[in-house]
Amino acid sequence: MFRVNIQSEPFDIHDEHWRLSSLGPDVGAVVSFTGQVRDEALELEHYPAMALRQMEAVLAEARARWPLKGATLIHRFGRLEVGAPIVLVLTASSHRQAAFEAAAFLMDWLKTRAPFWKKGADGWVEAKAGDDAAAARWGT
Amino acid sequence: MFRVNIQSEPFDIHDEHWRLSSLGPDVGAVVSFTGQVRDEALELEHYPAMALRQMEAVLAEARARWPLKGATLIHRFGRLEVGAPIVLVLTASSHRQAAFEAAAFLMDWLKTRAPFWKKGADGWVEAKAGDDAAAARWGT
Amino acid sequence: MTVSLLYFAWVRERIGIGAEELVLDGPTTVGALVERLADLSDGHRAALADRGRLRAAVNQNFVGWDAAVAPGDEVAIFPPVTGGLA
Amino acid sequence: MTVSLLYFAWVRERIGIGAEELVLDGPTTVGALVERLADLSDGHRAALADRGRLRAAVNQNFVGWDAAVAPGDEVAIFPPVTGGLA
């Protein structure tokens, strides 16, 4: 099961995790990454059609690189309070290494390719050079 | 919050995840790894005192290497059916890279250091050389 | 013979609108298009002055400033993305 | 002046018990101890014959065959661990 979603509502990590862990007897490893709002409330703006397209492209790339049984990408937009979950990446595979690597890859690529912009109390958050470096380690 | 547990009962990933994601406003990333029984039911035997000691040592090593806000290690023992969760590793940090790396490190080290043995329908499962290699990439 | 323009984040705020259309004489590049847009208003100029702080997409794919733009295309101008968190 | 011995997985099954005690004359090594244990029964011999398939811990820490064993120690003999899964 491979799924991408962009939504303003919170996601339920338990439901999402269960969808992947129950995919079948050959799933041995499920990895989740949850990103949540740190330090101050944010407003997340996005470019809907492009965000969906880029998230689908990143997921297709992960499937080409690792033997995944399933993966889920969810990104939220709108106003988000401190502690609110923003992004969820879930991967399921037979073995732990594929699940770990694919999840880290998906997050690194999402950070640099998914058209979302964060605004805090002090204005728009600037992109970090470290994110491009993190994405670059996977090659292109 | 840093916690190690060895138990026969299932764990609740939602509760465990929430404990780490709600630790405070400086938590930005939570990574979970769940290992579950693949292909056939298993009986897991362990050496209780040493397992706890080794899991605590592995957790201390991860805390020394990465700036973690919290981490949870749970390993089950006893009879486990196909699809049952066996091991849970959760890490919380301000940034995603620390959370990802610490979770992968904890799993690689658990695999080679925690005294658990699996028995399936065909007898005792043999250790894999690949696990030692995975653990070795973190140095010692 | 028009292109759709989309602006996001502080680019949208400085220009004052999130979308507009522009009539094209013929094929052009993203860079040439941005130069034309900068002349439309003070807000456009303020938003588009420093190209080093901007990124562009044509039809929802990231492109460089020398990328071709044809009538009917959807061109988006925005700051580097900052999604995902952590 | 005894050491506690613990066996796990197929080592336990072949020996037929999970724990026993052995009287020591004085300090020894894990390797010498395993040689003594192998003479206790056919089960011990079958379990302990191939040291390449065994691992040892003294007082709950992994050790090599030349590690010292003193009276009062807890010595465990078992196959390489296979926990964690996946």
CSV table of C-alpha atoms in Angstrom, one decimal:
chain,number,residue,atom,x,y,z
A,1,MET,CA,0.0,0.0,0.0
A,2,PHE,CA,1.5,3.2,-1.2
A,3,ARG,CA,-0.2,6.5,-0.3
A,4,VAL,CA,0.5,10.2,-0.4
A,5,ASN,CA,-1.8,12.8,1.2
A,6,ILE,CA,-1.8,16.5,1.9
A,7,GLN,CA,-4.3,17.6,4.6
A,8,SER,CA,-5.0,20.2,7.2
A,9,GLU,CA,-6.3,17.8,9.8
A,10,PRO,CA,-4.1,15.8,12.1
A,11,PHE,CA,-3.2,12.3,11.1
A,12,ASP,CA,-3.5,9.2,13.3
A,13,ILE,CA,-0.1,7.6,13.6
A,14,HIS,CA,-1.6,4.5,15.1
A,15,ASP,CA,-4.0,3.9,12.2
A,16,GLU,CA,-1.4,4.7,9.6
A,17,HIS,CA,1.2,2.4,11.3
A,18,TRP,CA,-1.3,-0.4,11.5
A,19,ARG,CA,-2.2,-0.1,7.8
A,20,LEU,CA,1.5,-0.9,7.0
A,21,SER,CA,2.3,-3.4,9.8
A,22,SER,CA,-0.8,-5.5,8.7
A,23,LEU,CA,0.1,-5.7,5.0
A,24,GLY,CA,1.1,-9.3,5.2
A,25,PRO,CA,3.4,-12.0,6.6
A,26,ASP,CA,6.4,-10.8,4.7
A,27,VAL,CA,6.5,-7.4,6.5
A,28,GLY,CA,9.2,-7.6,9.1
A,29,ALA,CA,10.1,-3.9,9.7
A,30,VAL,CA,8.1,-0.7,9.9
A,31,VAL,CA,9.8,2.6,10.3
A,32,SER,CA,8.0,5.9,11.1
A,33,PHE,CA,9.2,9.5,11.1
A,34,THR,CA,7.0,12.2,12.6
A,35,GLY,CA,8.0,15.8,12.3
A,36,GLN,CA,6.3,18.2,14.7
A,37,VAL,CA,6.2,21.9,15.4
A,38,ARG,CA,9.0,23.0,17.6
A,39,ASP,CA,9.3,26.2,19.7
A,40,GLU,CA,6.6,28.3,18.1
A,41,ALA,CA,3.3,28.0,16.2
A,42,LEU,CA,3.5,28.1,12.4
A,43,GLU,CA,1.5,28.8,9.4
A,44,LEU,CA,2.2,26.3,6.5
A,45,GLU,CA,1.5,27.5,3.0
A,46,HIS,CA,1.8,25.1,0.1
A,47,TYR,CA,1.4,24.8,-3.7
A,48,PRO,CA,-1.2,22.0,-3.8
A,49,ALA,CA,-0.8,20.4,-7.2
A,50,MET,CA,3.0,20.6,-7.2
A,51,ALA,CA,3.3,19.3,-3.7
A,52,LEU,CA,1.2,16.2,-4.5
A,53,ARG,CA,3.2,15.7,-7.7
A,54,GLN,CA,6.6,16.0,-6.0
A,55,MET,CA,5.6,13.8,-3.1
A,56,GLU,CA,4.4,11.1,-5.6
A,57,ALA,CA,7.7,11.5,-7.5
A,58,VAL,CA,9.7,11.1,-4.3
A,59,LEU,CA,7.7,8.0,-3.4
A,60,ALA,CA,8.2,6.5,-6.8
A,61,GLU,CA,12.0,7.1,-6.5
A,62,ALA,CA,12.1,5.3,-3.1
A,63,ARG,CA,10.2,2.3,-4.5
A,64,ALA,CA,12.7,2.1,-7.3
A,65,ARG,CA,15.6,2.0,-4.8
A,66,TRP,CA,14.3,-0.2,-2.0
A,67,PRO,CA,12.2,-3.3,-1.8
A,68,LEU,CA,9.3,-1.8,0.1
A,69,LYS,CA,6.0,-3.5,0.9
A,70,GLY,CA,4.3,-0.2,1.6
A,71,ALA,CA,4.9,3.5,2.3
A,72,THR,CA,2.8,6.5,3.5
A,73,LEU,CA,3.6,10.2,3.1
A,74,ILE,CA,1.4,12.7,4.8
A,75,HIS,CA,2.1,16.5,4.9
A,76,ARG,CA,-0.1,19.0,6.7
A,77,PHE,CA,-0.7,22.6,5.9
A,78,GLY,CA,-2.4,25.6,7.6
A,79,ARG,CA,-2.0,26.8,11.1
A,80,LEU,CA,-0.1,24.4,13.4
A,81,GLU,CA,0.5,24.8,17.2
A,82,VAL,CA,3.7,23.8,19.0
A,83,GLY,CA,3.8,20.0,19.3
A,84,ALA,CA,1.4,19.5,16.4
A,85,PRO,CA,2.5,16.8,13.9
A,86,ILE,CA,3.4,18.2,10.5
A,87,VAL,CA,4.7,15.4,8.4
A,88,LEU,CA,4.5,11.6,8.6
A,89,VAL,CA,6.7,9.2,6.7
A,90,LEU,CA,6.1,5.4,7.1
A,91,THR,CA,7.9,2.6,5.4
A,92,ALA,CA,7.3,-1.2,5.6
A,93,SER,CA,9.7,-3.8,4.3
A,94,SER,CA,10.9,-7.3,5.0
A,95,HIS,CA,14.1,-6.1,6.5
A,96,ARG,CA,15.1,-3.2,8.7
A,97,GLN,CA,17.7,-1.6,6.5
A,98,ALA,CA,15.4,-1.0,3.6
A,99,ALA,CA,12.8,0.5,5.9
A,100,PHE,CA,15.3,2.8,7.6
A,101,GLU,CA,17.0,4.0,4.5
A,102,ALA,CA,13.9,4.6,2.5
A,103,ALA,CA,12.3,6.6,5.4
A,104,ALA,CA,15.4,8.8,5.8
A,105,PHE,CA,15.6,9.3,2.0
A,106,LEU,CA,11.9,10.3,1.8
A,107,MET,CA,12.3,12.9,4.5
A,108,ASP,CA,15.5,14.3,3.0
A,109,TRP,CA,13.9,14.6,-0.4
A,110,LEU,CA,10.6,16.0,1.0
A,111,LYS,CA,12.5,18.8,2.8
A,112,THR,CA,14.1,20.0,-0.4
A,113,ARG,CA,11.5,19.2,-3.0
A,114,ALA,CA,8.0,19.5,-1.5
A,115,PRO,CA,6.7,23.1,-2.0
A,116,PHE,CA,5.7,24.0,1.5
A,117,TRP,CA,6.7,27.3,3.3
A,118,LYS,CA,6.6,28.0,7.0
A,119,LYS,CA,5.8,31.3,8.6
A,120,GLY,CA,6.5,31.9,12.3
A,121,ALA,CA,6.1,34.9,14.5
A,122,ASP,CA,9.3,36.5,13.0
A,123,GLY,CA,8.2,35.9,9.4
A,124,TRP,CA,9.0,33.3,6.8
A,125,VAL,CA,11.5,30.6,7.8
A,126,GLU,CA,14.6,30.5,5.6
A,127,ALA,CA,15.7,27.3,4.0
A,128,LYS,CA,18.8,25.7,5.4
A,129,ALA,CA,21.9,24.7,3.4
A,130,GLY,CA,22.1,21.5,5.5
A,131,ASP,CA,18.9,20.3,3.9
A,132,ASP,CA,20.3,20.4,0.4
A,133,ALA,CA,23.4,18.6,1.7
A,134,ALA,CA,21.2,15.9,3.3
A,135,ALA,CA,19.3,15.3,0.1
A,136,ALA,CA,22.5,15.3,-2.0
A,137,ARG,CA,24.0,12.3,-0.1
A,138,TRP,CA,21.4,10.0,-1.9
A,139,GLY,CA,22.7,11.1,-5.4
A,140,THR,CA,20.3,12.2,-8.0
B,1,MET,CA,12.4,10.1,29.1
B,2,PHE,CA,14.6,7.1,28.5
B,3,ARG,CA,13.2,3.7,29.1
B,4,VAL,CA,14.1,0.0,28.5
B,5,ASN,CA,11.6,-2.8,29.0
B,6,ILE,CA,11.5,-6.5,28.4
B,7,GLN,CA,8.0,-8.0,28.4
B,8,SER,CA,5.8,-10.9,27.1
B,9,GLU,CA,2.8,-8.6,26.5
B,10,PRO,CA,2.3,-6.6,23.3
B,11,PHE,CA,3.3,-2.9,23.4
B,12,ASP,CA,1.1,-0.1,22.3
B,13,ILE,CA,3.0,1.9,19.7
B,14,HIS,CA,0.5,4.8,20.0
B,15,ASP,CA,1.0,5.3,23.7
B,16,GLU,CA,4.8,4.9,23.4
B,17,HIS,CA,5.0,7.3,20.5
B,18,TRP,CA,2.9,9.8,22.4
B,19,ARG,CA,5.1,9.7,25.4
B,20,LEU,CA,8.0,10.8,23.3
B,21,SER,CA,6.3,13.3,21.0
B,22,SER,CA,4.8,15.1,24.0
B,23,LEU,CA,8.1,15.5,25.9
B,24,GLY,CA,8.3,19.3,25.2
B,25,PRO,CA,8.4,22.1,22.7
B,26,ASP,CA,12.0,21.3,21.6
B,27,VAL,CA,11.0,17.8,20.2
B,28,GLY,CA,10.9,18.2,16.4
B,29,ALA,CA,11.4,14.6,15.3
B,30,VAL,CA,10.3,11.2,16.5
B,31,VAL,CA,11.4,8.0,14.7
B,32,SER,CA,10.0,4.6,15.5
B,33,PHE,CA,11.2,1.1,14.4
B,34,THR,CA,8.9,-1.9,14.9
B,35,GLY,CA,10.2,-5.4,14.2
B,36,GLN,CA,7.5,-8.0,13.7
B,37,VAL,CA,7.3,-11.7,13.2
B,38,ARG,CA,7.7,-12.6,9.5
B,39,ASP,CA,6.6,-15.8,7.8
B,40,GLU,CA,6.2,-18.2,10.8
B,41,ALA,CA,5.4,-18.1,14.5
B,42,LEU,CA,8.4,-18.0,16.9
B,43,GLU,CA,9.4,-18.7,20.4
B,44,LEU,CA,11.7,-16.1,21.8
B,45,GLU,CA,14.0,-17.2,24.7
B,46,HIS,CA,16.1,-14.6,26.5
B,47,TYR,CA,18.6,-14.2,29.4
B,48,PRO,CA,16.7,-11.6,31.4
B,49,ALA,CA,19.3,-9.9,33.6
B,50,MET,CA,21.9,-9.7,30.8
B,51,ALA,CA,19.3,-8.6,28.2
B,52,LEU,CA,18.3,-5.7,30.4
B,53,ARG,CA,21.9,-4.8,31.1
B,54,GLN,CA,22.8,-4.9,27.4
B,55,MET,CA,19.8,-2.8,26.4
B,56,GLU,CA,20.6,-0.2,29.0
B,57,ALA,CA,24.2,-0.1,27.8
B,58,VAL,CA,23.2,0.3,24.2
B,59,LEU,CA,20.8,3.1,25.2
B,60,ALA,CA,23.5,4.9,27.2
B,61,GLU,CA,25.8,4.6,24.2
B,62,ALA,CA,23.2,6.2,21.9
B,63,ARG,CA,22.7,9.1,24.4
B,64,ALA,CA,26.4,9.7,24.4
B,65,ARG,CA,26.5,9.9,20.6
B,66,TRP,CA,23.3,11.9,19.7
B,67,PRO,CA,21.4,14.8,21.4
B,68,LEU,CA,18.3,12.8,22.2
B,69,LYS,CA,15.3,14.2,24.2
B,70,GLY,CA,14.0,10.7,24.8
B,71,ALA,CA,14.2,7.0,23.7
B,72,THR,CA,12.3,3.8,24.3
B,73,LEU,CA,13.5,0.2,23.8
B,74,ILE,CA,11.0,-2.6,24.3
B,75,HIS,CA,11.8,-6.2,23.5
B,76,ARG,CA,9.3,-9.0,23.8
B,77,PHE,CA,9.9,-12.7,24.7
B,78,GLY,CA,7.8,-15.9,24.6
B,79,ARG,CA,5.5,-17.2,21.9
B,80,LEU,CA,4.9,-14.7,19.1
B,81,GLU,CA,2.6,-15.3,16.1
B,82,VAL,CA,3.1,-14.0,12.5
B,83,GLY,CA,2.6,-10.3,12.4
B,84,ALA,CA,3.2,-9.8,16.1
B,85,PRO,CA,5.5,-7.0,17.1
B,86,ILE,CA,8.7,-8.2,18.7
B,87,VAL,CA,10.8,-5.1,19.2
B,88,LEU,CA,10.2,-1.3,19.4
B,89,VAL,CA,12.8,1.4,19.2
B,90,LEU,CA,11.7,5.0,19.5
B,91,THR,CA,13.8,8.1,19.5
B,92,ALA,CA,12.9,11.8,19.9
B,93,SER,CA,15.2,14.7,19.1
B,94,SER,CA,15.1,18.3,18.0
B,95,HIS,CA,16.3,17.3,14.5
B,96,ARG,CA,15.5,14.4,12.2
B,97,GLN,CA,19.1,13.2,11.5
B,98,ALA,CA,19.8,12.5,15.2
B,99,ALA,CA,16.5,10.7,15.6
B,100,PHE,CA,17.0,8.6,12.5
B,101,GLU,CA,20.7,7.7,13.2
B,102,ALA,CA,20.1,6.9,16.8
B,103,ALA,CA,17.2,4.6,16.0
B,104,ALA,CA,19.2,2.7,13.3
B,105,PHE,CA,22.1,2.4,15.7
B,106,LEU,CA,20.0,1.1,18.5
B,107,MET,CA,18.5,-1.6,16.3
B,108,ASP,CA,21.9,-2.7,14.8
B,109,TRP,CA,23.4,-3.0,18.3
B,110,LEU,CA,20.3,-4.7,19.8
B,111,LYS,CA,20.6,-7.3,17.0
B,112,THR,CA,24.1,-8.3,17.9
B,113,ARG,CA,24.2,-7.6,21.7
B,114,ALA,CA,20.8,-8.3,23.3
B,115,PRO,CA,20.7,-12.0,24.4
B,116,PHE,CA,17.5,-13.2,22.7
B,117,TRP,CA,17.2,-16.4,20.7
B,118,LYS,CA,14.5,-17.3,18.2
B,119,LYS,CA,13.1,-20.8,17.6
B,120,GLY,CA,10.9,-21.5,14.6
B,121,ALA,CA,9.2,-24.6,13.2
B,122,ASP,CA,12.6,-25.8,11.8
B,123,GLY,CA,14.5,-25.1,15.1
B,124,TRP,CA,16.8,-22.4,16.3
B,125,VAL,CA,17.4,-19.5,13.9
B,126,GLU,CA,21.0,-19.0,13.1
B,127,ALA,CA,22.7,-15.5,13.5
B,128,LYS,CA,23.4,-13.7,10.3
B,129,ALA,CA,26.9,-12.3,9.4
B,130,GLY,CA,25.1,-9.3,8.0
B,131,ASP,CA,24.0,-8.2,11.5
B,132,ASP,CA,27.6,-8.0,12.7
B,133,ALA,CA,28.5,-6.0,9.7
B,134,ALA,CA,25.6,-3.6,10.3
B,135,ALA,CA,26.7,-3.1,13.9
B,136,ALA,CA,30.3,-2.7,12.9
B,137,ARG,CA,29.5,0.4,10.8
B,138,TRP,CA,29.0,2.4,14.0
B,139,GLY,CA,32.5,1.7,15.3
B,140,THR,CA,33.0,0.4,18.8
C,1,MET,CA,-1.6,32.8,-25.7
C,2,THR,CA,-1.2,33.4,-21.9
C,3,VAL,CA,0.8,32.0,-19.1
C,4,SER,CA,-0.6,31.4,-15.6
C,5,LEU,CA,1.6,32.8,-12.8
C,6,LEU,CA,1.5,31.6,-9.2
C,7,TYR,CA,3.3,33.2,-6.3
C,8,PHE,CA,3.9,31.7,-2.8
C,9,ALA,CA,5.1,32.8,0.7
C,10,TRP,CA,6.8,36.2,0.8
C,11,VAL,CA,6.8,36.5,-3.0
C,12,ARG,CA,3.0,36.3,-2.9
C,13,GLU,CA,2.9,38.8,0.0
C,14,ARG,CA,5.1,41.4,-1.6
C,15,ILE,CA,3.4,41.2,-5.0
C,16,GLY,CA,0.0,41.3,-3.2
C,17,ILE,CA,-1.7,38.6,-5.1
C,18,GLY,CA,-1.2,34.8,-5.4
C,19,ALA,CA,-2.0,34.3,-9.1
C,20,GLU,CA,-2.3,36.3,-12.3
C,21,GLU,CA,-2.1,35.8,-16.1
C,22,LEU,CA,0.3,37.4,-18.6
C,23,VAL,CA,0.0,37.5,-22.3
C,24,LEU,CA,3.0,36.2,-24.2
C,25,ASP,CA,4.1,37.2,-27.6
C,26,GLY,CA,5.8,33.8,-28.1
C,27,PRO,CA,8.1,31.4,-26.4
C,28,THR,CA,10.4,32.9,-23.7
C,29,THR,CA,12.4,31.8,-20.7
C,30,VAL,CA,11.6,31.9,-17.0
C,31,GLY,CA,14.4,34.5,-16.5
C,32,ALA,CA,13.1,36.8,-19.2
C,33,LEU,CA,9.6,36.4,-17.9
C,34,VAL,CA,10.7,37.4,-14.4
C,35,GLU,CA,12.3,40.5,-15.8
C,36,ARG,CA,9.0,41.5,-17.5
C,37,LEU,CA,7.1,40.8,-14.3
C,38,ALA,CA,9.4,43.0,-12.2
C,39,ASP,CA,8.2,46.0,-14.2
C,40,LEU,CA,4.6,45.5,-13.5
C,41,SER,CA,4.5,47.2,-10.0
C,42,ASP,CA,6.7,48.2,-7.1
C,43,GLY,CA,5.5,45.1,-5.3
C,44,HIS,CA,6.6,42.9,-8.2
C,45,ARG,CA,10.0,44.7,-8.3
C,46,ALA,CA,10.5,44.2,-4.5
C,47,ALA,CA,9.5,40.5,-4.7
C,48,LEU,CA,11.5,39.6,-7.8
C,49,ALA,CA,14.6,41.8,-7.3
C,50,ASP,CA,17.0,39.2,-5.9
C,51,ARG,CA,16.8,36.1,-8.0
C,52,GLY,CA,19.3,34.3,-5.8
C,53,ARG,CA,16.5,34.1,-3.2
C,54,LEU,CA,13.9,32.7,-5.6
C,55,ARG,CA,13.1,29.3,-7.1
C,56,ALA,CA,10.9,28.6,-10.1
C,57,ALA,CA,8.7,25.8,-11.4
C,58,VAL,CA,7.1,25.3,-14.8
C,59,ASN,CA,4.1,23.0,-14.9
C,60,GLN,CA,4.9,21.9,-11.3
C,61,ASN,CA,8.5,20.9,-11.9
C,62,PHE,CA,11.5,22.7,-10.6
C,63,VAL,CA,13.4,24.5,-13.4
C,64,GLY,CA,16.4,26.9,-13.8
C,65,TRP,CA,16.1,30.5,-15.1
C,66,ASP,CA,17.0,29.5,-18.7
C,67,ALA,CA,14.0,27.0,-18.9
C,68,ALA,CA,11.6,27.6,-21.8
C,69,VAL,CA,8.1,28.9,-21.2
C,70,ALA,CA,5.4,28.5,-23.8
C,71,PRO,CA,1.8,29.8,-23.9
C,72,GLY,CA,-0.4,27.7,-21.7
C,73,ASP,CA,2.3,26.9,-19.1
C,74,GLU,CA,1.8,27.3,-15.4
C,75,VAL,CA,4.8,29.2,-14.0
C,76,ALA,CA,5.4,29.5,-10.2
C,77,ILE,CA,7.8,31.8,-8.4
C,78,PHE,CA,8.6,31.2,-4.7
C,79,PRO,CA,11.3,31.1,-2.1
C,80,PRO,CA,13.3,27.9,-1.4
C,81,VAL,CA,11.0,25.4,0.2
C,82,THR,CA,11.0,24.9,4.0
C,83,GLY,CA,8.5,22.0,4.5
C,84,GLY,CA,8.8,18.8,6.4
C,85,LEU,CA,10.3,20.3,9.6
C,86,ALA,CA,13.1,19.1,11.9
D,1,MET,CA,33.9,-21.4,45.9
D,2,THR,CA,31.4,-22.1,43.1
D,3,VAL,CA,30.4,-20.6,39.7
D,4,SER,CA,26.9,-20.4,38.4
D,5,LEU,CA,26.4,-21.7,34.9
D,6,LEU,CA,23.5,-20.6,32.6
D,7,TYR,CA,22.7,-22.2,29.3
D,8,PHE,CA,20.3,-20.9,26.6
D,9,ALA,CA,18.6,-21.9,23.4
D,10,TRP,CA,20.0,-25.2,21.9
D,11,VAL,CA,22.9,-25.2,24.3
D,12,ARG,CA,20.3,-25.5,27.1
D,13,GLU,CA,18.3,-28.1,25.2
D,14,ARG,CA,21.3,-30.4,24.5
D,15,ILE,CA,22.6,-30.2,28.0
D,16,GLY,CA,19.1,-30.8,29.3
D,17,ILE,CA,19.1,-28.1,32.0
D,18,GLY,CA,19.2,-24.3,32.0
D,19,ALA,CA,21.4,-23.7,35.1
D,20,GLU,CA,23.9,-25.6,37.3
D,21,GLU,CA,26.7,-24.9,39.7
D,22,LEU,CA,30.3,-26.0,39.5
D,23,VAL,CA,32.9,-26.1,42.3
D,24,LEU,CA,36.1,-24.3,41.3
D,25,ASP,CA,39.5,-25.1,42.8
D,26,GLY,CA,40.6,-21.5,42.0
D,27,PRO,CA,40.6,-18.9,39.2
D,28,THR,CA,40.3,-20.3,35.7
D,29,THR,CA,39.3,-19.2,32.2
D,30,VAL,CA,36.0,-19.5,30.3
D,31,GLY,CA,37.7,-21.8,27.8
D,32,ALA,CA,39.1,-24.2,30.5
D,33,LEU,CA,35.8,-24.2,32.2
D,34,VAL,CA,34.0,-25.2,29.0
D,35,GLU,CA,36.5,-28.1,28.6
D,36,ARG,CA,35.7,-29.3,32.1
D,37,LEU,CA,31.9,-28.9,31.5
D,38,ALA,CA,32.1,-31.0,28.3
D,39,ASP,CA,33.2,-34.0,30.4
D,40,LEU,CA,30.1,-33.9,32.6
D,41,SER,CA,27.7,-35.8,30.3
D,42,ASP,CA,27.1,-36.8,26.7
D,43,GLY,CA,24.6,-33.8,26.5
D,44,HIS,CA,27.3,-31.4,27.7
D,45,ARG,CA,29.8,-32.8,25.2
D,46,ALA,CA,27.2,-32.5,22.3
D,47,ALA,CA,26.3,-28.9,23.3
D,48,LEU,CA,29.9,-27.7,23.9
D,49,ALA,CA,31.9,-29.5,21.2
D,50,ASP,CA,32.0,-26.8,18.6
D,51,ARG,CA,33.2,-23.6,20.3
D,52,GLY,CA,33.0,-21.7,17.0
D,53,ARG,CA,29.2,-21.8,17.3
D,54,LEU,CA,29.1,-20.6,20.9
D,55,ARG,CA,29.4,-17.3,22.8
D,56,ALA,CA,30.1,-16.7,26.4
D,57,ALA,CA,29.3,-14.0,29.0
D,58,VAL,CA,30.7,-13.5,32.5
D,59,ASN,CA,28.6,-11.6,34.9
D,60,GLN,CA,26.3,-10.6,32.0
D,61,ASN,CA,29.0,-9.1,29.7
D,62,PHE,CA,30.2,-10.8,26.5
D,63,VAL,CA,33.7,-12.2,26.9
D,64,GLY,CA,36.3,-14.2,24.9
D,65,TRP,CA,37.4,-17.8,25.8
D,66,ASP,CA,40.5,-16.5,27.5
D,67,ALA,CA,38.5,-14.4,30.0
D,68,ALA,CA,39.1,-15.0,33.7
D,69,VAL,CA,36.5,-16.7,35.8
D,70,ALA,CA,36.6,-16.5,39.6
D,71,PRO,CA,34.5,-18.1,42.3
D,72,GLY,CA,31.1,-16.4,42.6
D,73,ASP,CA,30.9,-15.5,38.9
D,74,GLU,CA,27.9,-16.0,36.7
D,75,VAL,CA,29.0,-17.7,33.5
D,76,ALA,CA,26.6,-18.1,30.5
D,77,ILE,CA,27.1,-20.2,27.4
D,78,PHE,CA,24.8,-19.8,24.4
D,79,PRO,CA,24.6,-19.5,20.6
D,80,PRO,CA,25.1,-16.2,18.8
D,81,VAL,CA,22.1,-14.0,19.6
D,82,THR,CA,19.3,-13.6,17.1
D,83,GLY,CA,16.9,-11.1,18.7
D,84,GLY,CA,15.4,-8.0,17.3
D,85,LEU,CA,14.1,-9.4,14.1
D,86,ALA,CA,14.2,-8.1,10.5
